[in-house]
Tab-separated table of C-alpha atoms in Angstrom:
chain	number	residue	atom	x	y	z
A	1	MET	CA	7.154	-25.879	-20.826
A	2	THR	CA	3.954	-27.247	-20.602
A	3	ALA	CA	1.138	-26.067	-23.592
A	4	ALA	CA	-0.940	-24.327	-20.317
A	5	SER	CA	1.981	-22.105	-19.437
A	6	ALA	CA	3.242	-21.039	-22.891
A	7	LEU	CA	2.237	-17.401	-21.848
A	8	VAL	CA	2.037	-15.192	-18.268
A	9	ALA	CA	0.309	-12.398	-18.310
A	10	THR	CA	2.532	-10.311	-16.194
A	11	SER	CA	2.445	-6.751	-14.346
A	12	HIS	CA	4.527	-5.393	-16.644
A	13	PRO	CA	1.936	-2.897	-18.271
A	14	LEU	CA	3.527	-3.762	-22.147
A	15	GLN	CA	3.783	-6.956	-21.772
A	16	ARG	CA	0.820	-7.363	-20.056
A	17	ALA	CA	-1.035	-5.661	-22.930
A	18	GLY	CA	1.125	-7.968	-25.679
A	19	ALA	CA	0.086	-10.988	-23.597
A	20	TRP	CA	-3.923	-10.185	-24.444
A	21	ALA	CA	-3.059	-9.266	-27.953
A	22	THR	CA	-1.171	-12.496	-28.689
A	23	ALA	CA	-4.257	-14.441	-26.853
A	24	VAL	CA	-7.107	-12.347	-28.840
A	25	MET	CA	-4.940	-12.894	-32.009
A	26	ALA	CA	-4.775	-16.863	-31.528
A	27	GLY	CA	-8.737	-17.179	-30.623
A	28	ARG	CA	-8.012	-17.593	-26.563
A	29	GLY	CA	-10.327	-16.166	-23.995
A	30	ARG	CA	-7.102	-14.962	-21.949
A	31	PRO	CA	-3.455	-15.199	-22.016
A	32	ALA	CA	-3.225	-18.636	-19.616
A	33	ASP	CA	-5.066	-20.531	-22.587
A	34	VAL	CA	-2.361	-19.716	-25.182
A	35	THR	CA	-0.501	-23.288	-25.953
A	36	ALA	CA	2.735	-23.326	-27.768
A	37	ASP	CA	1.194	-24.405	-30.978
A	38	ASP	CA	-0.773	-21.040	-30.596
A	39	LEU	CA	2.804	-19.465	-30.207
A	40	ASP	CA	3.781	-20.806	-33.549
A	41	ALA	CA	0.307	-19.325	-35.190
A	42	VAL	CA	0.505	-15.775	-33.980
A	43	ALA	CA	4.774	-15.882	-34.416
A	44	SER	CA	3.845	-16.793	-38.118
A	45	ARG	CA	1.577	-13.845	-38.511
A	46	LEU	CA	3.849	-11.340	-36.789
A	47	VAL	CA	6.369	-11.749	-39.098
A	48	ASP	CA	4.171	-11.657	-42.036
A	49	ASP	CA	3.298	-8.481	-41.099
A	50	ILE	CA	6.553	-7.745	-39.905
A	51	CYS	CA	8.026	-8.500	-43.113
A	52	GLU	CA	5.256	-6.939	-45.073
A	53	ALA	CA	5.325	-3.445	-43.736
A	54	ALA	CA	9.164	-3.424	-43.478
A	55	THR	CA	9.104	-3.749	-46.947
A	56	ALA	CA	6.174	-2.013	-48.229
A	57	PRO	CA	6.317	1.335	-50.751
A	58	LYS	CA	6.260	4.772	-49.052
A	59	ASP	CA	3.172	5.497	-50.541
A	60	LYS	CA	1.477	1.901	-49.569
A	61	PRO	CA	-0.728	1.753	-46.627
A	62	ALA	CA	1.219	-1.409	-45.158
A	63	TYR	CA	3.802	1.189	-44.986
A	64	ASP	CA	1.822	2.859	-42.052
A	65	TRP	CA	2.621	0.498	-39.840
A	66	TRP	CA	6.206	0.446	-40.436
A	67	LYS	CA	5.702	3.441	-38.575
A	68	VAL	CA	3.921	2.352	-35.730
A	69	LEU	CA	7.093	-0.456	-35.687
A	70	PHE	CA	8.974	2.357	-36.164
A	71	ALA	CA	8.163	4.497	-32.755
A	72	LEU	CA	8.545	1.567	-31.011
A	73	TYR	CA	11.411	-0.734	-32.176
A	74	PRO	CA	13.529	2.232	-34.138
A	75	ASN	CA	16.584	0.391	-33.774
A	76	SER	CA	15.383	-2.900	-34.768
A	77	LYS	CA	16.207	-5.194	-37.930
A	78	ALA	CA	12.686	-4.790	-39.131
A	79	THR	CA	12.827	-0.710	-38.739
A	80	HIS	CA	16.588	0.258	-39.249
A	81	SER	CA	17.093	2.242	-41.926
A	82	LYS	CA	19.786	0.187	-43.818
A	83	ARG	CA	17.282	-2.898	-43.648
A	84	PRO	CA	17.020	-4.897	-47.068
A	85	SER	CA	14.380	-4.358	-49.408
A	86	ASP	CA	13.739	-7.519	-50.750
A	87	ARG	CA	11.159	-9.662	-47.808
A	88	ASP	CA	12.633	-12.626	-48.536
A	89	VAL	CA	15.926	-11.255	-47.186
A	90	LEU	CA	14.696	-10.071	-44.394
A	91	ARG	CA	12.279	-12.965	-43.052
A	92	PRO	CA	14.941	-15.024	-41.530
A	93	ASP	CA	16.200	-12.443	-39.415
A	94	ILE	CA	12.347	-11.276	-38.273
A	95	GLU	CA	11.759	-15.007	-38.029
A	96	ASN	CA	14.752	-15.464	-35.572
A	97	LEU	CA	13.242	-12.787	-32.858
A	98	PHE	CA	10.382	-15.305	-32.633
A	99	ALA	CA	12.120	-19.423	-32.544
A	100	PRO	CA	12.020	-21.744	-29.898
A	101	ASP	CA	14.861	-21.912	-27.835
A	102	ALA	CA	17.852	-23.979	-28.673
A	103	SER	CA	18.026	-26.745	-26.499
A	104	GLU	CA	21.647	-26.616	-25.636
A	105	ALA	CA	21.183	-22.924	-24.818
A	106	PRO	CA	22.227	-21.822	-21.194
A	107	CYS	CA	18.643	-20.604	-19.735
A	108	HIS	CA	17.743	-17.716	-17.286
A	109	PRO	CA	14.930	-16.533	-15.600
A	110	CYS	CA	12.718	-14.342	-18.054
A	111	THR	CA	13.288	-10.297	-16.989
A	112	PHE	CA	8.879	-10.454	-17.250
A	113	CYS	CA	7.419	-13.640	-15.794
A	114	GLY	CA	10.279	-15.723	-14.851
A	115	ALA	CA	9.989	-18.659	-16.754
A	116	ASP	CA	13.619	-20.243	-18.302
A	117	ALA	CA	14.724	-17.786	-21.025
A	118	GLY	CA	17.791	-19.238	-23.487
A	119	ALA	CA	17.561	-16.019	-25.296
A	120	VAL	CA	18.833	-12.729	-24.514
A	121	TRP	CA	17.283	-9.569	-26.006
A	122	ALA	CA	19.134	-6.001	-26.090
A	123	LYS	CA	17.395	-2.623	-25.830
A	124	SER	CA	16.857	-2.566	-30.073
A	125	ASN	CA	13.811	-5.499	-29.258
A	126	LEU	CA	12.171	-4.159	-26.633
A	127	PRO	CA	9.913	-1.090	-26.496
A	128	LEU	CA	10.893	1.620	-24.277
A	129	PHE	CA	14.393	0.076	-22.968
A	130	ASP	CA	16.714	2.622	-22.707
A	131	THR	CA	17.141	5.199	-25.742
A	132	SER	CA	20.210	5.528	-28.349
A	133	LYS	CA	21.623	8.049	-25.726
A	134	ALA	CA	22.287	5.500	-23.136
A	135	LEU	CA	25.234	3.686	-23.376
A	136	ASN	CA	24.510	0.622	-21.582
A	137	THR	CA	22.260	0.272	-18.397
A	138	LEU	CA	23.447	-3.701	-18.066
A	139	PRO	CA	25.970	-4.807	-15.308
A	140	PRO	CA	29.219	-5.302	-16.974
A	141	GLY	CA	29.846	-8.260	-19.282
A	142	VAL	CA	25.753	-8.615	-19.756
A	143	ARG	CA	24.670	-8.971	-23.449
A	144	GLY	CA	20.940	-7.849	-22.652
A	145	TRP	CA	17.848	-8.942	-20.725
A	146	PRO	CA	16.355	-13.089	-21.044
A	147	VAL	CA	13.430	-13.149	-22.750
A	148	CYS	CA	10.880	-16.219	-22.831
A	149	ARG	CA	9.322	-17.271	-26.048
A	150	GLY	CA	5.877	-16.542	-25.249
A	151	CYS	CA	7.509	-12.988	-23.623
A	152	ARG	CA	8.831	-12.315	-27.002
A	153	ILE	CA	5.897	-12.605	-29.147
A	154	ALA	CA	3.951	-10.527	-26.589
A	155	MET	CA	6.307	-8.075	-27.188
A	156	TRP	CA	6.313	-7.468	-30.673
A	157	ALA	CA	2.349	-8.577	-30.321
A	158	LEU	CA	2.170	-5.371	-28.079
A	159	PRO	CA	0.953	-2.996	-31.122
A	160	TYR	CA	-1.842	-5.162	-31.699
A	161	GLY	CA	-3.313	-4.995	-28.502
A	162	SER	CA	-2.548	-1.225	-28.208
A	163	TRP	CA	-4.179	1.824	-29.833
A	164	VAL	CA	-1.326	3.160	-32.155
A	165	THR	CA	-1.004	6.216	-33.957
A	166	ALA	CA	2.084	6.750	-35.986
A	167	GLY	CA	3.878	8.174	-33.490
A	168	SER	CA	3.127	6.748	-30.437
A	169	ALA	CA	1.383	3.482	-28.800
A	170	THR	CA	-1.384	3.495	-25.488
A	171	VAL	CA	-2.109	0.408	-23.660
A	172	LEU	CA	-4.653	0.111	-20.717
A	173	SER	CA	-4.030	-1.744	-16.880
A	174	CYS	CA	-7.725	-2.539	-15.373
A	175	GLU	CA	-8.406	-4.393	-12.469
A	176	LYS	CA	-10.711	-6.077	-14.840
A	177	ASP	CA	-9.767	-8.574	-16.805
A	178	MET	CA	-12.512	-7.935	-19.485
A	179	ALA	CA	-11.765	-4.520	-20.032
A	180	GLU	CA	-8.274	-5.824	-20.725
A	181	LEU	CA	-9.486	-8.182	-23.307
A	182	GLU	CA	-11.929	-6.093	-24.853
A	183	PHE	CA	-9.392	-2.840	-25.330
A	184	ALA	CA	-7.117	-5.572	-26.665
A	185	ARG	CA	-9.827	-7.228	-29.043
A	186	ARG	CA	-10.872	-3.804	-30.683
A	187	ASN	CA	-7.617	-2.508	-31.255
A	188	VAL	CA	-6.165	-5.411	-32.838
A	189	GLN	CA	-9.147	-5.097	-35.154
A	190	ARG	CA	-7.341	-1.800	-35.652
A	191	ALA	CA	-4.386	-2.755	-36.401
A	192	ARG	CA	-5.841	-5.011	-38.869
A	193	ARG	CA	-7.720	-1.958	-40.368
A	194	ILE	CA	-4.693	-0.202	-40.756
A	195	MET	CA	-2.562	-3.031	-42.651
A	196	HIS	CA	-5.359	-2.919	-45.137
A	197	ALA	CA	-6.284	0.692	-45.527
A	198	GLY	CA	-3.194	2.874	-43.481
A	199	PHE	CA	-3.785	5.490	-41.443
A	200	SER	CA	-6.528	7.276	-43.608
A	201	GLY	CA	-8.721	4.555	-43.827
A	202	LEU	CA	-9.855	4.973	-40.062
A	203	ALA	CA	-12.242	8.070	-38.682
A	204	ALA	CA	-10.877	11.153	-37.206
A	205	GLY	CA	-10.903	12.330	-34.508
A	206	ALA	CA	-10.695	9.255	-32.576
A	207	ARG	CA	-9.161	8.381	-28.704
A	208	ALA	CA	-7.437	5.396	-27.151
A	209	GLU	CA	-9.575	7.153	-24.257
A	210	LEU	CA	-12.870	6.327	-25.947
A	211	VAL	CA	-11.978	2.310	-26.745
A	212	ALA	CA	-10.957	2.212	-23.109
A	213	VAL	CA	-14.339	3.490	-21.749
A	214	THR	CA	-15.971	1.010	-23.836
A	215	ALA	CA	-14.317	-1.424	-22.714
A	216	LEU	CA	-14.599	-0.839	-18.771
A	217	ARG	CA	-18.522	0.177	-19.343
A	218	ASP	CA	-18.618	-3.388	-21.384
A	219	ALA	CA	-16.550	-4.874	-18.706
A	220	ALA	CA	-17.334	-4.051	-15.133
A	221	ALA	CA	-20.920	-2.648	-15.369
A	222	SER	CA	-21.833	-1.053	-12.018
A	223	GLU	CA	-18.502	-2.575	-10.592
A	224	LEU	CA	-16.115	-0.267	-8.831
A	225	CYS	CA	-13.073	-0.326	-11.098
A	226	ALA	CA	-9.768	1.920	-11.732
A	227	THR	CA	-8.024	1.807	-15.615
A	228	THR	CA	-4.666	3.292	-16.109
A	229	LEU	CA	-3.576	4.171	-19.582
A	230	TRP	CA	-0.039	4.393	-20.129
A	231	ALA	CA	0.535	6.187	-23.754
A	232	PHE	CA	4.174	6.238	-24.797
A	233	LYS	CA	7.096	6.339	-27.525
A	234	ASN	CA	10.358	4.798	-27.549
A	235	ASP	CA	12.027	7.356	-29.605
A	236	ASN	CA	15.805	7.537	-30.098
A	237	GLN	CA	15.998	10.712	-28.973
A	238	GLU	CA	13.140	11.681	-26.995
A	239	PRO	CA	11.471	8.634	-25.308
A	240	TRP	CA	8.374	10.087	-23.571
A	241	LEU	CA	5.326	8.185	-21.445
A	242	ARG	CA	2.601	9.569	-19.931
A	243	VAL	CA	0.281	8.121	-17.624
A	244	THR	CA	-3.588	9.053	-17.440
A	245	ARG	CA	-6.018	6.914	-14.890
A	246	THR	CA	-9.821	6.264	-13.456
A	247	ARG	CA	-10.899	6.932	-10.303
A	248	ARG	CA	-12.914	3.908	-9.469
A	249	ALA	CA	-16.060	5.004	-9.440
A	250	VAL	CA	-16.197	5.954	-13.162
A	251	SER	CA	-17.614	2.526	-14.057
A	252	VAL	CA	-20.204	3.218	-11.833
A	253	PHE	CA	-20.801	6.809	-13.480
A	254	LEU	CA	-20.897	5.302	-16.968
A	255	ALA	CA	-23.772	2.587	-15.838
A	256	THR	CA	-25.476	4.721	-14.441
A	257	VAL	CA	-25.791	7.322	-17.140
A	258	ASP	CA	-25.969	4.298	-19.767
A	259	GLY	CA	-29.347	3.591	-17.771
A	260	ASN	CA	-30.532	7.040	-17.334
A	261	ALA	CA	-31.880	9.273	-20.261
A	262	SER	CA	-31.365	12.742	-19.117
A	263	LEU	CA	-27.772	12.080	-18.177
A	264	ARG	CA	-27.503	10.376	-21.564
A	265	ARG	CA	-28.630	13.404	-23.051
A	266	GLY	CA	-26.295	15.519	-20.670
A	267	TRP	CA	-23.681	13.324	-22.394
A	268	ASN	CA	-24.523	13.301	-26.094
A	269	VAL	CA	-24.699	17.222	-25.803
A	270	LEU	CA	-21.518	17.570	-24.036
A	271	ARG	CA	-19.915	15.334	-27.192
A	272	ARG	CA	-21.435	17.288	-29.532
A	273	ALA	CA	-20.138	20.815	-28.235
A	274	LEU	CA	-16.285	18.961	-28.197
A	275	THR	CA	-16.277	18.006	-31.969
A	276	ARG	CA	-14.056	20.448	-33.978
A	277	TYR	CA	-13.595	20.591	-37.756
A	278	ASP	CA	-11.846	21.795	-40.187
A	279	ALA	CA	-12.483	24.651	-42.959
A	280	GLU	CA	-14.028	21.959	-44.863
A	281	GLY	CA	-16.445	20.597	-42.226
A	282	GLY	CA	-13.960	16.988	-41.652
A	283	VAL	CA	-14.345	16.314	-38.011
A	284	THR	CA	-10.554	17.221	-36.823
A	285	ALA	CA	-11.660	15.980	-33.184
A	286	GLY	CA	-14.380	13.614	-32.397
A	287	GLY	CA	-16.821	15.054	-29.621
A	288	ALA	CA	-17.031	11.117	-27.914
A	289	GLY	CA	-13.134	10.629	-27.588
A	290	GLU	CA	-12.832	14.572	-26.025
A	291	ALA	CA	-15.427	13.583	-23.914
A	292	ALA	CA	-14.221	10.134	-22.698
A	293	ARG	CA	-10.769	11.456	-22.110
A	294	LEU	CA	-12.096	13.748	-19.378
A	295	LEU	CA	-12.546	10.810	-17.714
A	296	PHE	CA	-8.886	10.436	-17.464
A	297	GLU	CA	-6.673	12.212	-14.837
A	298	ALA	CA	-2.946	12.817	-15.361
A	299	GLU	CA	-0.402	11.320	-12.804
A	300	ASP	CA	1.461	14.868	-13.472
A	301	GLY	CA	-1.456	16.904	-12.476
A	302	ARG	CA	-1.992	18.281	-16.280
A	303	SER	CA	-5.542	17.476	-16.876
A	304	ARG	CA	-8.816	18.913	-17.427
A	305	SER	CA	-11.591	17.161	-15.543
A	306	LEU	CA	-15.087	16.829	-16.668
A	307	LEU	CA	-17.091	19.076	-13.735
A	308	LEU	CA	-14.107	22.424	-15.222
A	309	GLN	CA	-15.015	21.310	-18.928
A	310	LEU	CA	-19.024	21.543	-17.721
A	311	HIS	CA	-18.635	24.750	-16.034
A	312	TYR	CA	-16.293	26.652	-18.967
A	313	LEU	CA	-19.768	25.198	-21.193
A	314	LEU	CA	-22.229	25.971	-18.345
A	315	ARG	CA	-20.834	29.183	-17.347
A	316	GLU	CA	-21.558	31.285	-20.177
A	317	THR	CA	-25.226	33.320	-20.672
A	318	ASP	CA	-24.855	35.262	-23.510
A	319	ASP	CA	-25.912	32.544	-25.937
A	320	SER	CA	-26.992	29.317	-26.902
A	321	TRP	CA	-27.956	26.760	-24.183
A	322	HIS	CA	-31.953	26.327	-24.428
A	323	LEU	CA	-33.096	24.895	-21.141
A	324	GLY	CA	-33.200	21.030	-22.025
A	325	ASP	CA	-29.519	21.220	-22.714
A	326	ARG	CA	-28.442	23.106	-19.660
A	327	ASP	CA	-30.556	20.993	-17.430
A	328	ALA	CA	-29.133	17.808	-18.677
A	329	LEU	CA	-25.497	19.135	-18.605
A	330	THR	CA	-26.146	20.339	-14.841
A	331	ARG	CA	-27.799	16.858	-14.170
A	332	LEU	CA	-24.435	15.238	-15.223
A	333	ALA	CA	-22.573	17.242	-13.744
A	334	TYR	CA	-23.671	16.692	-10.308
A	335	THR	CA	-23.951	12.606	-10.800
A	336	TYR	CA	-20.369	12.705	-11.780
A	337	ALA	CA	-19.815	15.046	-8.781
A	338	GLU	CA	-21.981	12.494	-6.277
A	339	GLU	CA	-20.691	9.081	-7.472
A	340	VAL	CA	-17.069	9.856	-8.743
A	341	TYR	CA	-15.867	12.099	-5.681
A	342	GLY	CA	-18.745	11.128	-2.990
A	343	MET	CA	-19.858	14.603	-3.011
A	344	THR	CA	-23.405	15.521	-1.506
A	345	THR	CA	-23.938	18.483	-0.098
A	346	ASP	CA	-27.302	19.716	-0.533
A	347	LEU	CA	-27.146	22.723	-2.832
A	348	GLU	CA	-30.453	23.692	-3.426
A	349	PRO	CA	-31.583	25.882	-0.939
A	350	VAL	CA	-28.178	28.019	-1.648
A	351	ALA	CA	-29.232	28.219	-5.437
A	352	VAL	CA	-32.581	29.282	-4.521
A	353	LEU	CA	-31.400	32.128	-2.556
A	354	LEU	CA	-29.473	33.001	-5.504
A	355	ALA	CA	-31.556	32.555	-8.053
A	356	GLU	CA	-34.746	34.368	-6.141
A	357	TRP	CA	-32.264	37.255	-4.906
A	358	ILE	CA	-31.291	37.768	-9.158
A	359	ALA	CA	-34.772	37.624	-10.306
A	360	ARG	CA	-36.333	40.169	-8.312
A	361	GLY	CA	-34.000	42.119	-8.874
A	362	SER	CA	-34.366	46.286	-10.952
A	363	SER	CA	-31.993	44.237	-13.360
A	364	PRO	CA	-31.824	40.910	-13.216
A	365	ARG	CA	-28.821	40.782	-15.911
A	366	GLY	CA	-26.555	43.071	-13.921
A	367	ARG	CA	-27.160	40.874	-10.542
A	368	LEU	CA	-26.104	37.715	-12.593
A	369	ALA	CA	-23.112	39.234	-13.892
A	370	GLU	CA	-22.471	40.564	-10.489
A	371	TYR	CA	-23.108	36.821	-9.232
A	372	LYS	CA	-21.035	35.463	-12.136
A	373	LYS	CA	-18.019	37.397	-11.441
A	374	ALA	CA	-18.217	36.192	-7.558
A	375	ALA	CA	-19.342	32.627	-8.436
A	376	LEU	CA	-15.859	30.912	-7.460
A	377	SER	CA	-14.492	32.874	-5.179
A	378	ASP	CA	-15.009	31.531	-1.369
A	379	TYR	CA	-14.166	35.272	-0.080
A	380	ASN	CA	-16.751	36.859	-2.799
A	381	LEU	CA	-19.207	34.358	-3.233
A	382	GLY	CA	-19.436	35.128	1.061
A	383	GLN	CA	-20.180	38.684	0.342
A	384	LEU	CA	-22.514	38.177	-1.971
A	385	LEU	CA	-24.623	35.583	0.076
A	386	MET	CA	-24.744	38.105	2.771
A	387	GLN	CA	-26.048	40.802	0.911
A	388	ALA	CA	-29.039	38.848	-0.857
A	389	SER	CA	-29.606	37.334	2.339
A	390	VAL	CA	-30.017	40.259	3.661
A	391	ARG	CA	-32.092	41.895	0.720
A	392	LEU	CA	-34.537	39.000	0.716
A	393	GLN	CA	-35.264	39.772	4.350
A	394	MET	CA	-35.841	42.785	4.373
A	395	ASP	CA	-38.150	42.592	1.241
A	396	ASP	CA	-40.087	39.448	2.839
A	397	THR	CA	-40.124	38.016	-0.328
A	398	GLY	CA	-41.450	35.008	1.758
A	399	THR	CA	-38.590	33.056	0.228
A	400	PRO	CA	-36.949	30.763	2.900
A	401	VAL	CA	-33.336	32.189	3.685
A	402	ALA	CA	-30.546	29.035	3.321
A	403	GLY	CA	-28.585	29.793	6.674
A	404	PRO	CA	-24.665	29.585	7.341
A	405	GLU	CA	-24.586	25.906	7.464
A	406	TYR	CA	-25.262	25.722	3.969
A	407	TRP	CA	-22.670	28.082	2.989
A	408	ALA	CA	-20.089	26.318	4.659
A	409	PRO	CA	-19.435	23.725	2.288
A	410	LEU	CA	-19.172	26.849	0.014
A	411	ILE	CA	-17.455	29.828	1.582
A	412	GLY	CA	-14.804	27.639	3.898
A	413	ARG	CA	-11.277	25.853	2.510
A	414	ARG	CA	-12.346	22.885	2.086
A	415	PRO	CA	-11.408	20.141	-0.037
A	416	ARG	CA	-13.906	20.305	-2.903
A	417	ALA	CA	-15.256	23.652	-2.202
A	418	TRP	CA	-14.377	24.805	-5.814
A	419	GLU	CA	-16.393	22.219	-7.319
A	420	GLN	CA	-19.175	23.147	-4.762
A	421	ARG	CA	-18.782	26.591	-6.097
A	422	MET	CA	-19.028	25.000	-9.858
A	423	LEU	CA	-22.088	22.816	-9.035
A	424	LEU	CA	-23.586	25.625	-7.308
A	425	PHE	CA	-23.381	27.772	-10.621
A	426	ALA	CA	-25.145	25.452	-12.925
A	427	ARG	CA	-28.115	25.108	-10.588
A	428	VAL	CA	-28.676	28.811	-10.119
A	429	LEU	CA	-28.800	29.373	-13.424
A	430	VAL	CA	-31.298	26.024	-14.480
A	431	LEU	CA	-33.586	27.405	-11.512
A	432	LEU	CA	-33.318	31.248	-13.644
A	433	GLN	CA	-34.492	29.918	-16.905
A	434	GLN	CA	-37.425	27.936	-15.320
A	435	ARG	CA	-38.886	31.344	-13.988
A	436	GLY	CA	-38.400	32.642	-17.051
A	437	VAL	CA	-35.358	34.990	-16.374
A	438	ALA	CA	-33.551	35.866	-19.640
A	439	VAL	CA	-29.854	34.773	-19.402
A	440	GLY	CA	-29.145	34.569	-22.704
A	441	ALA	CA	-30.946	31.302	-23.888
A	442	LYS	CA	-32.155	30.479	-27.020
A	443	VAL	CA	-35.653	28.681	-27.666
A	444	ALA	CA	-35.373	24.738	-28.775
A	445	ASP	CA	-34.693	24.284	-31.843
A	446	PRO	CA	-37.438	21.163	-32.772
A	447	GLU	CA	-35.330	19.598	-35.221
A	448	GLN	CA	-32.447	19.595	-32.351
A	449	GLU	CA	-35.000	17.997	-30.179
A	450	ARG	CA	-35.843	15.076	-32.521
A	451	GLN	CA	-32.418	14.570	-33.142
A	452	ILE	CA	-31.384	14.277	-29.431
A	453	GLU	CA	-34.638	11.967	-29.117
A	454	ALA	CA	-33.323	9.737	-31.595
A	455	GLU	CA	-30.026	9.273	-29.600
A	456	LEU	CA	-31.344	7.859	-26.128
A	457	ASP	CA	-31.860	4.858	-26.812
A	458	ARG	CA	-28.105	4.711	-28.538
A	459	PRO	CA	-25.056	3.644	-26.224
A	460	PRO	CA	-22.785	6.760	-25.040
A	461	PHE	CA	-20.155	5.481	-24.917
A	462	ASP	CA	-19.314	3.930	-28.135
A	463	GLU	CA	-16.071	4.033	-30.089
A	464	ASN	CA	-17.734	4.603	-33.245
A	465	HIS	CA	-20.384	7.107	-31.947
A	466	ASP	CA	-18.729	10.368	-34.271
A	467	GLN	CA	-19.385	9.034	-37.866
A	468	ASP	CA	-23.051	8.839	-37.794
A	469	PHE	CA	-23.047	12.393	-37.784
A	470	GLU	CA	-22.347	15.188	-40.160
A	471	ALA	CA	-21.156	18.657	-39.556
A	472	SER	CA	-24.646	20.263	-39.716
A	473	ASP	CA	-25.660	17.944	-36.719
A	474	TYR	CA	-23.058	19.850	-34.096
A	475	SER	CA	-24.541	22.431	-33.339
A	476	MET	CA	-25.544	22.783	-29.756
A	477	GLY	CA	-23.845	25.014	-27.834
A	478	PRO	CA	-20.640	26.634	-27.132
A	479	ALA	CA	-17.322	25.150	-27.012
């Protein structure tokens, strides 16, 4: 095997993530640049870390890394309940995992990359390859899967290039290699912190999605680029795999937000609104990570979209949002709909019609409540538009009345009609506040405005964003 082919990044998401982690640990720019000498160095580091974690007392930080290994390789020699407690006794077994193939060993194509492989691994050394409930999925007489040395090292470098918790790991697949490299690089650094300080030494409430979004923003700029996150646990009893994806246009949306002050404000307001605290004021859910999570759509459809979350925030009319925040969040919603979903419907004429009808009522709050009740129903909204149009025409207000051609995207059974109605509702509330119609909005707090202005020059997609703010900074609006 030549030095140039010591490691190959395949399309298998777990092997690929491990290959990128190996490249980062070896100081190389891509897996194809990893040499046989680099594999020796990375293998040595793996052996040292595994032995330290496997023999660490439970009250030491390194034991947290053993929890990571147990979640991925629960039946391996490094995690088995009967493993030696003496590092020197354990070390030969761990070194053997990554040793070069014996020259006399029969070779078979590697399960992952197809290179010659003299070692055969069973499921105990491979994450997500069956559970103890499955006796065997291999053909009779077959001891395991052939795995070459490069892929063996990659499959155990996997947790370094993944976002890990004590019970799971998350890896990234992306159309841009640089995003995969950035994701691996940031997680390798995080892995070292876990080894040295344990999970308690990390920022609370962080999420894999924020690291992925930051890597995507840095790598893809304004290019179309889709990403996939694979979160999994290789449990003995109930292993699981969850897949979430971003649409290809999300990278364009990130670049648009990054370059626009109003959209950056909207993202920061969203981030603050999503931050959660415990009784002592400590962060339990970082708002930056929770906001980034909304950019990913679950494969099974069980995920909350960014537009839906913004609607939940903006539908509140009885407290908290002042005009600057509401306008920024509404602009954020419109930009996401346009960039990611391709929604370009002109909603302004209908929004003006409804805002004028509400503002001219003897009880604007009553009319607003009536609109709020009908806002997301195609039939009820259609009825309300008829009522508003007739009223304005009879009153001869001079307000241009939006015709049926503007109603069609909102009241017809069309794709994205529901999202259009959410955007319309957000815009109507902005117009009402601009007209001075009371919708329960508070007056802007000068100190709050100062904090927002100070944030506008900061990158909105930064995995360390939440660490610089105290609980008192997060009083921006309803959750």
